[in-house]
Short mmCIF file of C-alpha atoms in Angstrom, two decimals:
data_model
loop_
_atom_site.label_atom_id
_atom_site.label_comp_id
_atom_site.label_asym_id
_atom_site.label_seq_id
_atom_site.Cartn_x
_atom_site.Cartn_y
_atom_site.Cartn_z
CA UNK A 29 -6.51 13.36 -4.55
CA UNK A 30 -8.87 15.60 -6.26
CA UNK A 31 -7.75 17.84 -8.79
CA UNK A 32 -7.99 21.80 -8.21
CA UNK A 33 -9.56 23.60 -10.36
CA UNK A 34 -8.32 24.56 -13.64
CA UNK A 35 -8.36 28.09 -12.89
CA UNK A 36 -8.75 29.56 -9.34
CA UNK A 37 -11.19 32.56 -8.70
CA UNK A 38 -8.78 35.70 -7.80
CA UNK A 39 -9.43 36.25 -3.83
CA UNK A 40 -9.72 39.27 -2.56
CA UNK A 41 -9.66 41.05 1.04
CA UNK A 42 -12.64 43.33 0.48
CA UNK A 43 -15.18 42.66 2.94
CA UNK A 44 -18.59 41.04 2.60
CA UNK A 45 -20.78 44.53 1.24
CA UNK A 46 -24.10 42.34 1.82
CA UNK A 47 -23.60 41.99 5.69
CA UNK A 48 -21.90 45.35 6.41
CA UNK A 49 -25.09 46.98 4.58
CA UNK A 50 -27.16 44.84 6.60
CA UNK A 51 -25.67 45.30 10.01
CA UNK A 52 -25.10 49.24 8.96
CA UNK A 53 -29.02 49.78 7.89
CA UNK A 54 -29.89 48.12 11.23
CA UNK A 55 -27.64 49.66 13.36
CA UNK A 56 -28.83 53.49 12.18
CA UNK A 57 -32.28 52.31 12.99
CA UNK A 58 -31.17 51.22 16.61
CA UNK A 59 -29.19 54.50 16.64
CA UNK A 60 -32.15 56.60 15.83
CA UNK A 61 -34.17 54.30 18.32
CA UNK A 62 -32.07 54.95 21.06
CA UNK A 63 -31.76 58.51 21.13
CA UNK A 64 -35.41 58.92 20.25
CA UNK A 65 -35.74 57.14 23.92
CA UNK A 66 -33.30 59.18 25.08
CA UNK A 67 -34.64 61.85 24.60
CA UNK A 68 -38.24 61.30 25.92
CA UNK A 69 -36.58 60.08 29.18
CA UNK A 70 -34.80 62.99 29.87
CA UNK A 71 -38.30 65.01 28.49
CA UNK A 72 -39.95 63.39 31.38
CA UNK A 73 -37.51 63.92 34.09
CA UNK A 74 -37.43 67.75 33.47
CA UNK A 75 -40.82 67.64 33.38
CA UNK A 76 -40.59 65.57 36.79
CA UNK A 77 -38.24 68.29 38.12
CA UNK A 78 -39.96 71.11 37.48
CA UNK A 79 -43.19 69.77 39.14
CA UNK A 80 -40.96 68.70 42.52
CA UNK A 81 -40.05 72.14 42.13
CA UNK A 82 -43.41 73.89 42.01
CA UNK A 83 -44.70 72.00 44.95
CA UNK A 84 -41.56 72.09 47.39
CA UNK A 85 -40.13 75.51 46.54
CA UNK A 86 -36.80 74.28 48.91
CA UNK A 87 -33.52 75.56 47.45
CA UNK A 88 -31.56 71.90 47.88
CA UNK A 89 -30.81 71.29 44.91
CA UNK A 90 -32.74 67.80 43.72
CA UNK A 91 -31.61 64.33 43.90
CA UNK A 92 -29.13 63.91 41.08
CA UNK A 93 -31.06 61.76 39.01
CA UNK A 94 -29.29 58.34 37.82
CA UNK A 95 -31.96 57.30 34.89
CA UNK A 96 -29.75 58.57 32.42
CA UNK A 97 -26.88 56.91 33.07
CA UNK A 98 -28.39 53.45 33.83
CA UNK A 99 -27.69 51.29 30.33
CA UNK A 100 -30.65 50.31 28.04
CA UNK A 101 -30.45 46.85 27.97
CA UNK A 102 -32.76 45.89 25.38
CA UNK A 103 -31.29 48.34 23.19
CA UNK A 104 -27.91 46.34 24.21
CA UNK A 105 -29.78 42.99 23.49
CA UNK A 106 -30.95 44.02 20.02
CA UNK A 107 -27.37 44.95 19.13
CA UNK A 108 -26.09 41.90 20.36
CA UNK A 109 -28.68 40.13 19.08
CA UNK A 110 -28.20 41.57 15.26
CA UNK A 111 -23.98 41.69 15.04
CA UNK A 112 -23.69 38.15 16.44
CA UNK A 113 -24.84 36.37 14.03
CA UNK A 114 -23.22 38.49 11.11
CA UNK A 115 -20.15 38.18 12.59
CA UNK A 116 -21.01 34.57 12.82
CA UNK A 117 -21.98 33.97 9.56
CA UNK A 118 -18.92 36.17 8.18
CA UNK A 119 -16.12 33.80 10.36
CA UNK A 120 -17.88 31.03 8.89
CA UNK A 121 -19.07 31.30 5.61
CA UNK A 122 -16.19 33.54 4.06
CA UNK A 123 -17.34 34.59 0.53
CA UNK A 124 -13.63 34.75 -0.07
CA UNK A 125 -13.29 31.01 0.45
CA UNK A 126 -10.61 31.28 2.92
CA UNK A 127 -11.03 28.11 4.69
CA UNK A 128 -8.01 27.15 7.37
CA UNK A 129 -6.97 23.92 8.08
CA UNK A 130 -4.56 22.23 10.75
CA UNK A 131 -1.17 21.90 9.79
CA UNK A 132 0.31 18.43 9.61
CA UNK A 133 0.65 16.34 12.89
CA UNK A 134 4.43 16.01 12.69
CA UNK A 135 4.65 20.20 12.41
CA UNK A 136 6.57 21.03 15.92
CA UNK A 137 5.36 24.11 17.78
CA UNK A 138 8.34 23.42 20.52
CA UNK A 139 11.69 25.28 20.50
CA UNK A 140 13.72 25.10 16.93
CA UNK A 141 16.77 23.60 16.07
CA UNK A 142 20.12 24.61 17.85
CA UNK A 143 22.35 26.37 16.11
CA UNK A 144 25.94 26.40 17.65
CA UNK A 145 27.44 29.26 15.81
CA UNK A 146 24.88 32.43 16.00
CA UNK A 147 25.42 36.53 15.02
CA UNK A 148 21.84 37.99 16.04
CA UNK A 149 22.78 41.74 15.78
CA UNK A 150 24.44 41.56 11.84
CA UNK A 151 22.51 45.03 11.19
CA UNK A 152 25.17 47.19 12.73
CA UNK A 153 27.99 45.27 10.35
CA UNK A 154 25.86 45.24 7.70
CA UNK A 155 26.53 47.65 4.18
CA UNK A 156 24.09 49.19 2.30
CA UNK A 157 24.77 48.83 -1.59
CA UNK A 158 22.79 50.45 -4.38
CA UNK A 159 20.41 52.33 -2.09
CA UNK A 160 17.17 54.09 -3.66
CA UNK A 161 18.09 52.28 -6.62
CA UNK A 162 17.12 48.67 -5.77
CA UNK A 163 13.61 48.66 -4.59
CA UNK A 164 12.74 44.92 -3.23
CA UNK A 165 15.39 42.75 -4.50
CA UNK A 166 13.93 39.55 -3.73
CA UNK A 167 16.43 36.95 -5.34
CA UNK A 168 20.42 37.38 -6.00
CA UNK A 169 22.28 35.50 -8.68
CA UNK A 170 26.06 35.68 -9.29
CA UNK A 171 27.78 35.83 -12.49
CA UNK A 172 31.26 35.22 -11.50
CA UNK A 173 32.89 35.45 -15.14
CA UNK A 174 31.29 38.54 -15.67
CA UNK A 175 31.15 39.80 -12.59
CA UNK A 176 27.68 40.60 -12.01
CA UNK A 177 24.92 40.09 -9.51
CA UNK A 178 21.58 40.16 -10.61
CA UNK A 179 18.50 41.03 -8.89
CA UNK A 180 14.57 41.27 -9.53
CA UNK A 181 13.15 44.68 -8.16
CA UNK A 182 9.24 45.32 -7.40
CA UNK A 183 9.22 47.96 -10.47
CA UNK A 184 9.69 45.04 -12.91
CA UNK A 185 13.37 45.68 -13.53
CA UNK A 186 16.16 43.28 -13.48
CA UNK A 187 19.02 44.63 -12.30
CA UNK A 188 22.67 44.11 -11.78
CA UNK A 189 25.42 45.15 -9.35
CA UNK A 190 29.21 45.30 -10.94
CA UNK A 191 31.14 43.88 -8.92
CA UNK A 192 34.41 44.67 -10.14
CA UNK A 193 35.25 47.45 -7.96
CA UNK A 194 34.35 48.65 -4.59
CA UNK A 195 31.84 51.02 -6.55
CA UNK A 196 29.60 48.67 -7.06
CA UNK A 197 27.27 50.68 -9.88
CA UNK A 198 23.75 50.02 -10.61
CA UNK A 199 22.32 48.93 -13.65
CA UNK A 200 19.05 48.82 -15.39
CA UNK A 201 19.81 45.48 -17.38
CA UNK A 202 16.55 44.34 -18.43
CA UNK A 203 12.55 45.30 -17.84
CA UNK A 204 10.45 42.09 -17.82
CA UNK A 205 7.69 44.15 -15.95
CA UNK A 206 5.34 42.35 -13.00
CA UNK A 207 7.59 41.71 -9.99
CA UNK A 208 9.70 39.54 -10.54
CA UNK A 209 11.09 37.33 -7.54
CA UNK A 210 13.25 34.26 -8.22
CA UNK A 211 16.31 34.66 -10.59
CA UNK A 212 18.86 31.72 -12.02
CA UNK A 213 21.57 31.98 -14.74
CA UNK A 214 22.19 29.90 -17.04
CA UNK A 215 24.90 27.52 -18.64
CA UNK A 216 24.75 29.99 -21.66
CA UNK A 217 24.36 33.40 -19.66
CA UNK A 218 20.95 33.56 -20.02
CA UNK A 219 18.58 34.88 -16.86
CA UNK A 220 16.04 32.59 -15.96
CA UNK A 221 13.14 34.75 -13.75
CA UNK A 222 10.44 33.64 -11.70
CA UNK A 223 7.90 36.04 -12.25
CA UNK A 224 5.35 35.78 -9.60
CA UNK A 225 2.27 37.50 -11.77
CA UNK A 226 2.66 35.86 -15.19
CA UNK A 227 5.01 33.20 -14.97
CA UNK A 228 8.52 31.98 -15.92
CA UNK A 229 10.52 34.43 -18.27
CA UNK A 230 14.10 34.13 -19.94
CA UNK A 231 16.16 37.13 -20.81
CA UNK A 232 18.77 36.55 -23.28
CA UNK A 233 22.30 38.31 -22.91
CA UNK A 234 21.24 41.00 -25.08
CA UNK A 235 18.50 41.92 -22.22
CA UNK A 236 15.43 40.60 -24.82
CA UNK A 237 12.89 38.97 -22.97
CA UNK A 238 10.39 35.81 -23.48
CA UNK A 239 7.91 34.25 -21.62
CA UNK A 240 8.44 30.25 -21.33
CA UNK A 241 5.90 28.94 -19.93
CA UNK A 242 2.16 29.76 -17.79
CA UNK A 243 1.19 26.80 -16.43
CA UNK A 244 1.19 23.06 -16.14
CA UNK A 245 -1.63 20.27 -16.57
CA UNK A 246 -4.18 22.99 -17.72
CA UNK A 247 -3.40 24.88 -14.11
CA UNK A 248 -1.79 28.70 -14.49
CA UNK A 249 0.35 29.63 -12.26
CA UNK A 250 -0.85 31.91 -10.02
CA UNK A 251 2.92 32.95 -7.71
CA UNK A 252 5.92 31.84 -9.59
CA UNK A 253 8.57 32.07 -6.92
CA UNK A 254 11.95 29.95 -6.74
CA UNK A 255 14.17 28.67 -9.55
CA UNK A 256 17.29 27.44 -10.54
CA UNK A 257 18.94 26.00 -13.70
CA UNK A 258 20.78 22.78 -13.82
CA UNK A 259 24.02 22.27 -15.90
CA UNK A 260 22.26 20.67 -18.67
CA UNK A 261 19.59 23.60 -19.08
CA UNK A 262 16.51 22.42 -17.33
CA UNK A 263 15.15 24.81 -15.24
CA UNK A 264 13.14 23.46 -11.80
CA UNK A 265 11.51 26.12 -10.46
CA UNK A 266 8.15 26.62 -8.08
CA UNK A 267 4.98 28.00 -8.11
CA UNK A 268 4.34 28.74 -4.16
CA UNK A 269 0.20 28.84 -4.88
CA UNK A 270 -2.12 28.05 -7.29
CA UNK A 271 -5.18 29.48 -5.48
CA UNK A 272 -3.20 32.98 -3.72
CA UNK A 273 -1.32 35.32 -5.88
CA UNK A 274 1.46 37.76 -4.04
CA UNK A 275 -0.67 40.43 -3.08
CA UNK A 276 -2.74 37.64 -0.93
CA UNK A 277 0.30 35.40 -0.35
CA UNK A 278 -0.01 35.98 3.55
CA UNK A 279 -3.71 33.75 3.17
CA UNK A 280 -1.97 31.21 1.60
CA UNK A 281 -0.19 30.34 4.87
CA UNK A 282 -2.39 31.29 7.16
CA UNK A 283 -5.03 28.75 5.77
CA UNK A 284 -2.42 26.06 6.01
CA UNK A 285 -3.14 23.90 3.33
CA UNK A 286 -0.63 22.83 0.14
CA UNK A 287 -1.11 24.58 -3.13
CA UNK A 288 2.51 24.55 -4.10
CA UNK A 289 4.50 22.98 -6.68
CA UNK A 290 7.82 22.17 -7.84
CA UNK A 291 8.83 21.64 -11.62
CA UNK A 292 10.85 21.99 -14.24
CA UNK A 293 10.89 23.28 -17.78
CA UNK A 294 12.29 21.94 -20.68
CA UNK A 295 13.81 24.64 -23.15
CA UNK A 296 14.58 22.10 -26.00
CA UNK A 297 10.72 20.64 -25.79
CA UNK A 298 9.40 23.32 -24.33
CA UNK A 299 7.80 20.85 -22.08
CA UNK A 300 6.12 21.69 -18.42
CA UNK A 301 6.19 18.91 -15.92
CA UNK A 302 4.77 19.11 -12.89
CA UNK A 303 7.06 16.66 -10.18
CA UNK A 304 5.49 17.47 -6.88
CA UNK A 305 2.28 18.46 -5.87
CA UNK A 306 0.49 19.86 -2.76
CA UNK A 307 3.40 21.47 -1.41
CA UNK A 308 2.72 24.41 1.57
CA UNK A 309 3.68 27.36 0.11
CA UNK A 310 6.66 25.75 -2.30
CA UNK A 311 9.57 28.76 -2.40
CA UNK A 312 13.27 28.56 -2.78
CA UNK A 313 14.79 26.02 -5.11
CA UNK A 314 18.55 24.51 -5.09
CA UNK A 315 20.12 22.18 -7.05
CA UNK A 316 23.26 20.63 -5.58
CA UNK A 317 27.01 20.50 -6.44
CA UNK A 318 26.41 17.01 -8.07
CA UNK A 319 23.14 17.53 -9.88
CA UNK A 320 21.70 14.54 -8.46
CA UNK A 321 18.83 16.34 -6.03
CA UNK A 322 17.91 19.63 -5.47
CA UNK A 323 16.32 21.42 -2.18
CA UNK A 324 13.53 23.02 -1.82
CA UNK A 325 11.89 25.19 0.65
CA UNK A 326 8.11 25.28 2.63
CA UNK A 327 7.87 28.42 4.08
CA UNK A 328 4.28 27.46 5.87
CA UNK A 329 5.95 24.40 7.34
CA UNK A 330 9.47 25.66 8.21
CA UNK A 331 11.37 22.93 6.45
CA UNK A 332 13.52 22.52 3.59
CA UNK A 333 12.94 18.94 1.39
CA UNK A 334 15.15 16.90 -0.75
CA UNK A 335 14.19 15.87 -4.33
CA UNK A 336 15.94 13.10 -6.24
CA UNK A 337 16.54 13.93 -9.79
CA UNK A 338 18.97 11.43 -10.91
CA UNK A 339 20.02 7.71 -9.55
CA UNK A 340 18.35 5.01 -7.60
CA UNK A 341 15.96 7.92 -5.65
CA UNK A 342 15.16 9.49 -8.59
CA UNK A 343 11.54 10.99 -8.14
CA UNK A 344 11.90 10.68 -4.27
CA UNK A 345 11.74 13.32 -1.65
CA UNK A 346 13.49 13.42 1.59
CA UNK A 347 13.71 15.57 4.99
CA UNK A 348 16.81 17.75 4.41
CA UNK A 349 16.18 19.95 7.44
CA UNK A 350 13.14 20.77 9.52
CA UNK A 351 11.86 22.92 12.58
CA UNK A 352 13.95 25.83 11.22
CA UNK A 353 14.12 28.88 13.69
CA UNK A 354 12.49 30.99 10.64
CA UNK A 355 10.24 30.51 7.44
CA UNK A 356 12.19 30.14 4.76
CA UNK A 357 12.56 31.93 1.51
CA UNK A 358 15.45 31.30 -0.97
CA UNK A 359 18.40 28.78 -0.94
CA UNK A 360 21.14 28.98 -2.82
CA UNK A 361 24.55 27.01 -2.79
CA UNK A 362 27.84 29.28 -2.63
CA UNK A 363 29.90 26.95 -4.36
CA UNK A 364 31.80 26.05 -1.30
CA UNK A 365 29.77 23.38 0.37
CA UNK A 366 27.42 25.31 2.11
CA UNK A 367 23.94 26.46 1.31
CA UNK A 368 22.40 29.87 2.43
CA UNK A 369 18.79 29.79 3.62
CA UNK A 370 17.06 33.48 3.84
CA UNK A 371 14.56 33.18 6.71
CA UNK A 372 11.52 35.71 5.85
CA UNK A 373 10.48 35.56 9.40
CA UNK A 374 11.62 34.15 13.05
CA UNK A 375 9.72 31.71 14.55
CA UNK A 376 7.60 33.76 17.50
CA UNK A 377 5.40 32.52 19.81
CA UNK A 378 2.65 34.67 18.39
CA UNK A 379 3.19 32.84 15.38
CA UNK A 380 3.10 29.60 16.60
CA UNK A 381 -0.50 30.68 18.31
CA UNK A 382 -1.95 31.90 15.31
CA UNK A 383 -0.86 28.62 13.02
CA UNK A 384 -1.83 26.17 16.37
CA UNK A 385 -5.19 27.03 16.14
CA UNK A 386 -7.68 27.38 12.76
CA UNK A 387 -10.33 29.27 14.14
CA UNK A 388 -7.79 32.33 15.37
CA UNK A 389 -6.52 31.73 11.82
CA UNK A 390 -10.19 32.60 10.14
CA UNK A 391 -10.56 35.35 13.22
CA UNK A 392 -7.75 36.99 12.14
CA UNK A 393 -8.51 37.34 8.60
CA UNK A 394 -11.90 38.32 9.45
CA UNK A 395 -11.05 41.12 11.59
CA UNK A 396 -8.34 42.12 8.64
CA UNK A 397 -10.80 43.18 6.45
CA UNK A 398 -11.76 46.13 8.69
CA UNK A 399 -8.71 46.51 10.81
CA UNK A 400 -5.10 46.18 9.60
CA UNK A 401 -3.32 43.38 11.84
CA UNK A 402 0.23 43.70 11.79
CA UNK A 403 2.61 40.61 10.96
CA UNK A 404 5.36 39.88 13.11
CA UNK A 405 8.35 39.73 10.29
CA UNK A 406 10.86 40.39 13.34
CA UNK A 407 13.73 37.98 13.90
CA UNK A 408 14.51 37.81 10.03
CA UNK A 409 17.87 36.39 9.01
CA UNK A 410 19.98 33.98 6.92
CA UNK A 411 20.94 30.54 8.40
CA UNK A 412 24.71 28.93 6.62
CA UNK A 413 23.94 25.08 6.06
CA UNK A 414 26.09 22.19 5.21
CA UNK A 415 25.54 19.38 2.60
CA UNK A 416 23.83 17.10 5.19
CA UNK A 417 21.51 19.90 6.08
CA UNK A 418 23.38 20.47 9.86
CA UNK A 419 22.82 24.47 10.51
CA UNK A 420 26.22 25.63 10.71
CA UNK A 421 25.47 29.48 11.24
CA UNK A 422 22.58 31.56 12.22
CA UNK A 423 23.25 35.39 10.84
CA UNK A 424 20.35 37.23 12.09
CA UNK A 425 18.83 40.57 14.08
CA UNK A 426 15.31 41.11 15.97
CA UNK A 427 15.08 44.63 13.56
CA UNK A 428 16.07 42.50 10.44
CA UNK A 429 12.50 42.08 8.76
CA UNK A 430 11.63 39.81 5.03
CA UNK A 431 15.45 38.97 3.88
CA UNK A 432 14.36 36.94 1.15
CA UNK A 433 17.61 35.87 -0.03
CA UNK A 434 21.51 35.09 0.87
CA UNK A 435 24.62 34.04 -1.01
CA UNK A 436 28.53 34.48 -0.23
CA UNK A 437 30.45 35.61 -2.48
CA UNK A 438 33.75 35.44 -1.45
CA UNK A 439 34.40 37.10 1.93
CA UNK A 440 30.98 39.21 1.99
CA UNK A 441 27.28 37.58 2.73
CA UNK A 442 24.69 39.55 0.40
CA UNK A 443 21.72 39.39 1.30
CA UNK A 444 18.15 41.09 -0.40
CA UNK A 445 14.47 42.02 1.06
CA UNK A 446 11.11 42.23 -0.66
CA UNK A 447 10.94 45.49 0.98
CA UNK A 448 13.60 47.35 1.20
CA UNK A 449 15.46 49.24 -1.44
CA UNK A 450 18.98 47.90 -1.39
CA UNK A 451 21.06 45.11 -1.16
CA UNK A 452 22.75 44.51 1.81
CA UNK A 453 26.47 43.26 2.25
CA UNK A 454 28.24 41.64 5.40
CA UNK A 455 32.37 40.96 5.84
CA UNK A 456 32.31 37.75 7.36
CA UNK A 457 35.74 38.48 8.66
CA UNK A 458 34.76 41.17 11.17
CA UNK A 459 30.98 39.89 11.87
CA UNK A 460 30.89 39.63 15.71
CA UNK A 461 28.63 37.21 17.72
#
């Protein structure tokens, strides 16, 4: 397998100045062309009208004359015959090296797993905590000695919800700037944060903050997303994309091809190692009650994957579960045997058009870059899992759009968004189906 480049070239959506110029220069001409005809046809009928006139003085009124509404075809032709092959040549070569690919044969476009047990309207039973004061929090960890829940926000903040009383307070705990996404706490109460712009950060119980570590094998990372910390302190955490960043994040599933990777981080060496490679769009990371494998999550490919990090399948990777009814984000164990997959997005069928077929894919972006094409997000929602990876619950709503994240804590289900501005909180108890 060849290895990507050391550093990636940033991509950007701006469109391709050279061609619009060209086609823009060309088209004012043709413009200018066609009205100049225009106007000498409609010169010559008047001209035509006024000598019927003068030679048949008859008051019927004359003929109504059709000229001007007949299209000008080679005017037509040249258009076609310019904007074809920049549109061509814009679909194909893409100077923002977008370049989509099919996704794997075993990827299944037909109907998703069943899920026996499913809530699809949790909205209406759903409580809004910390509202206006918790803009995008992506990732939730608990701190049940202390209790705490901590979340990254999209103004750089960490913050943390007491959840001592049913007041539930905000807090500005700790500013590690970017936007941070994935958070993890530590055997020793530190924060581990995935932050997607610069990297993997720690922040120490008294809120300082320090980077750990950039990259691995001489590659920066360019979208640090999942983590988690194992009882022994080694992190494992994911960098979704080495070639898309999070403003662009949408490209790096839409191409369909694996720039992800999982790894993990070794405080007492401070040693990177990289475990897996050319993952689709690596997110979410797990470890589980034993320690012995962790899960992980590929949003582009709806599946979640097993690695081995202790025992005989140590350095394997197995299915956990697969054809998920959603992409998934996060995954987090609740300490009770179950694990709680956010699903960003439903599975639609106009999502299962646009990833079927490449060219649509490179369409699509095309069109992007002068017309905003809306996403469907619909259909978001959190799906309960057991050990063995059988879906136990589906929680879920057709308005629910980018939960990112999902973790019962006792009774309630929180759940967070990387768009909207609170948490949100479910009683289990009383959800209805």
């Amino acid at each position: 397998r060849p290895t990507p480049p050391l550093r990636s070239t940033p991509v950007s959506l701006s469109s391709n100045a050279f061609h619009i110029q060209f086609a823009r220069s060309h088209l004012l001409r043709l413009i200018s062309l066609f009205h100049t005809r225009r106007a000498q046809q409609e010169a010559r009928v008047a001209e035509s009208i006024a000598s019927m006139a003068d030679s048949n003085p008859s008051p019927a009124a004359p003929a109504p004359n059709r000229t001007l509404r007949r299209p000008s075809w080679p005017i037509i032709g040249a258009l076609l015959l310019i904007l074809v092959p920049i549109v061509i040549s814009i679909v194909v070569n893409d100077p923002n090296g977008f370049d989509p690919a099919p996704l794997p044969a075993d990827y299944s476009f037909s109907a998703s797993l069943a899920v026996a047990e499913r809530h699809d309207r949790i909205l209406a039973s759903s409580k809004r905590v910390g509202e206006g004061r918790l803009p995008g929090p992506e990732d939730l960890a608990y701190d049940k000695a202390r209790g705490f829940l901590y979340t990254g926000c999209s103004d750089g903040w960490i913050r943390r919800v007491s959840l001592k009383d049913e007041k539930m307070e905000v807090e500005d705990w700790a500013y590690v700037g970017g936007r941070p996404l994935g958070v993890a706490l530590g055997p020793g109460g530190d924060l581990v944060v995935a932050e997607s712009n610069n990297g993997l950060m720690i922040v120490k119980p008294d809120q300082s903050v320090a980077m750990l570590t950039d990259e691995a094998d001489g590659l920066m990372f360019r979208l640090t997303d999942g983590v988690d910390v194992a009882s022994d302190g080694l992190i494992y955490f994911t960098d979704a994309s080495y070639k898309f960043n999070l403003d662009t994040h949408i490209l790096d599933i839409l191409e369909g091809r694996p720039h992800g990777r999982l790894m993990s981080f070794d405080s007492s060496t401070n040693q990177t190692s990289v475990l897996l490679r050319d993952l689709y769009f690596a997110n979410g990371v797990s470890l589980s009650p034993d320690q012995r494998f962790l899960i992980f999550c590929e949003t582009t490919l709806r599946r979640c994957r097993r690695y081995h990090i202790r025992g005989e399948k140590r350095g394997t990777v197995d299915e956990f579960i697969q054809n998920l009814p959603g992409f998934p984000d996060n995954v987090r164990y609740d300490g009770e045997g179950h694990y709680w997959i956010a699903l960003a997005a439903g599975k639609t069928p106009e999502w299962d058009v646009v990833l079927k077929y490449p060219f649509l894919r490179k369409l699509m972006v095309t069109i992007e870059k002068f017309v905003k094409i809306p996403h469907s997000q619909r259909d978001s929602g959190i799906l309960k899992v057991d050990l063995d990876g059988q879906p136990v619950a589906l929680f879920s709503d057709p308005g629910l759009t980018l939960a990112t994240s999902g973790l019962k804590i006792g009774k309630h289900l929180w759940y967070g968004s990387l768009v909207k501005d609170y948490l949100s909180r479910i009683d289990l108890t009383q959800v209805s189906r």
